[in-house]
C-alpha positions as a Python dict, from the first residue, in 0.01 Angstrom:
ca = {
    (1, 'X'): (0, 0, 0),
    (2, 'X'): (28, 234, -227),
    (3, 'X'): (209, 591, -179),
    (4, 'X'): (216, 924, -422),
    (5, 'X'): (526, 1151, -373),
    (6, 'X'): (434, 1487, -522),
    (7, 'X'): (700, 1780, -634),
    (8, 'X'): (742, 2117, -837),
    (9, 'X'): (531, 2303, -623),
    (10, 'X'): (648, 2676, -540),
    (11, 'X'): (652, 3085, -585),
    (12, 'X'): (608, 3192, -922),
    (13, 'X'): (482, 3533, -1074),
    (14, 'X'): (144, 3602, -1267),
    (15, 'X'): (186, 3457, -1645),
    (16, 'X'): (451, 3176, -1508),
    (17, 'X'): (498, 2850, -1559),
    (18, 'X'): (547, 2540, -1314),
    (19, 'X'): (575, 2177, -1350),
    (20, 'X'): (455, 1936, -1065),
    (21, 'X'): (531, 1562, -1091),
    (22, 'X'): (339, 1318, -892),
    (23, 'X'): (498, 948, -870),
    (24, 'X'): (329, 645, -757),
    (25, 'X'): (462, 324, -559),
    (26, 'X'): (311, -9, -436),
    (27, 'X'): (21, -173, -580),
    (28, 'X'): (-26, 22, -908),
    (29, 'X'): (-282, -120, -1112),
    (30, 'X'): (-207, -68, -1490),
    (31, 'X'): (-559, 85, -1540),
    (32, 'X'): (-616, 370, -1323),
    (33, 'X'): (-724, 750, -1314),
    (34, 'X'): (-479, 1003, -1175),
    (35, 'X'): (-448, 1307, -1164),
    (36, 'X'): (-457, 1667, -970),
    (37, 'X'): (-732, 1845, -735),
    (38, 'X'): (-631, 2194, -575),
    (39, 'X'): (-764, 2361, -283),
    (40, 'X'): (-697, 2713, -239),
    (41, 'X'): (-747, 2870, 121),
    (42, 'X'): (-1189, 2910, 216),
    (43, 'X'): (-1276, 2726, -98),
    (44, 'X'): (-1343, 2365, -167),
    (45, 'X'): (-1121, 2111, -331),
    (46, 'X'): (-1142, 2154, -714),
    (47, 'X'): (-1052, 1892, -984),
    (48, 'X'): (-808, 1985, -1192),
    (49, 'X'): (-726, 1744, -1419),
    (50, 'X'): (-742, 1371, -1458),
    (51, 'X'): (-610, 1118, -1710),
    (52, 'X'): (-827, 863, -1760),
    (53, 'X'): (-703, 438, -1806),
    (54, 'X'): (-783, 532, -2195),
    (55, 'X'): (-535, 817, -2194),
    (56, 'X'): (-837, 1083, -2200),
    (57, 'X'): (-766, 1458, -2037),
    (58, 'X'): (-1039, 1611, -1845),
    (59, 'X'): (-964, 1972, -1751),
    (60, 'X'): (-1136, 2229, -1502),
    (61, 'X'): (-1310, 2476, -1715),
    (62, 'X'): (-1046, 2746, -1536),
    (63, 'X'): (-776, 2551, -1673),
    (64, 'X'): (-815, 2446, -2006),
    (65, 'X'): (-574, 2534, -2206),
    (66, 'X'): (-305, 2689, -1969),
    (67, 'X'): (-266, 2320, -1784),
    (68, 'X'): (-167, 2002, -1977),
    (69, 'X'): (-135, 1668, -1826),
    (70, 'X'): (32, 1354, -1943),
    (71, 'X'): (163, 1069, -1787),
    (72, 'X'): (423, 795, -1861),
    (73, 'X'): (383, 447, -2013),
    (74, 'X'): (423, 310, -1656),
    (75, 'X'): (118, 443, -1584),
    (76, 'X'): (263, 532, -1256),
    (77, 'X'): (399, 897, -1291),
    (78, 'X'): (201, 1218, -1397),
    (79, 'X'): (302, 1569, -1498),
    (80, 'X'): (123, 1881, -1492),
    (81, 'X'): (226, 2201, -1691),
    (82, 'X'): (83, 2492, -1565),
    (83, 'X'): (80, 2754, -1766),
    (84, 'X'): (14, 3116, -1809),
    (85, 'X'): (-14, 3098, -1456),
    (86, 'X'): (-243, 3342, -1278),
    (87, 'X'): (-325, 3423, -898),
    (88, 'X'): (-628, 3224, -897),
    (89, 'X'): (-384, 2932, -916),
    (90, 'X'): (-270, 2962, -598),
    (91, 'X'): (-371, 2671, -373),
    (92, 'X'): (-214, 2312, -242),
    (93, 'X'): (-244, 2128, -534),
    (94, 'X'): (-285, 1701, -445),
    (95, 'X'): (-220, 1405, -643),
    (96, 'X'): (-494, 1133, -676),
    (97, 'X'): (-475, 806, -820),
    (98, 'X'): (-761, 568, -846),
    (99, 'X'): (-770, 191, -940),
    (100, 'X'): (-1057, -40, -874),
    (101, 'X'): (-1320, 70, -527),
    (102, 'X'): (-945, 274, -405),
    (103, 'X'): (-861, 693, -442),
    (104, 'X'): (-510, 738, -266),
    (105, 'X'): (-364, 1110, -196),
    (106, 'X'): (-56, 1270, -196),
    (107, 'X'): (67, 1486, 80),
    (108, 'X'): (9, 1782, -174),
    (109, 'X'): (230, 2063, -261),
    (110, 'X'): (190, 2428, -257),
    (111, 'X'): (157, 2644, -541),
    (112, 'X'): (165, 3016, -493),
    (113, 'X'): (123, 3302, -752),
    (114, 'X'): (203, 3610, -627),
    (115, 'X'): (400, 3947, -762),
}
């Protein structure tokens, strides 16, 4: 079984910054995508950003170069630093992981922008 406990989520004004962590448990394959989709309220779920087994980034056009993700030598633990932070960024933001024919979720965590 495998589990993904997210945090950093929270309230921060336009041009902000936040940090959300997302750490995995269980079964963690050592190649595997994770990474971050958002929903914000009446819109679908958007990728945000993935890291790929190979270490490649792939950003959302709307976030490239404000967001940066990386993730630890474990391969189980990911970081994403939002930056410049504006109030289109405001949505539940959820961790995915995927290894093999398996995409596990976190419980996601909200992310507001707001004056």
């Amino acid at each position: 079984q495998v589990q993904l406990v997210e945090s950093g989520g929270g309230v921060v004004q336009p041009g902000g910054s936040l940090r959300l962590s997302c750490a995995a448990s269980g079964r963690i394959a050592r190649l595997n995508t994770m990474g971050w989709y958002r929903q914000a309220p009446g819109k679908q779920r958007e990728r945000v950003a993935l890291i790929t087994p190979a270490g490649s980034t792939i950003y959302a056009n709307s976030v490239d170069g404000r967001f940066v993700l990386s993730r630890d030598a474990s391969s189980k633990t990911v970081i994403l630093q939002m930056n410049n932070l504006n109030l289109e960024d405001t949505a539940i933001y959820s961790c995915t992981l995927r290894q093999g024919s398996e995409t596990y979720w976190g419980q996601g965590t909200q992310v507001t922008v707001s004056w």
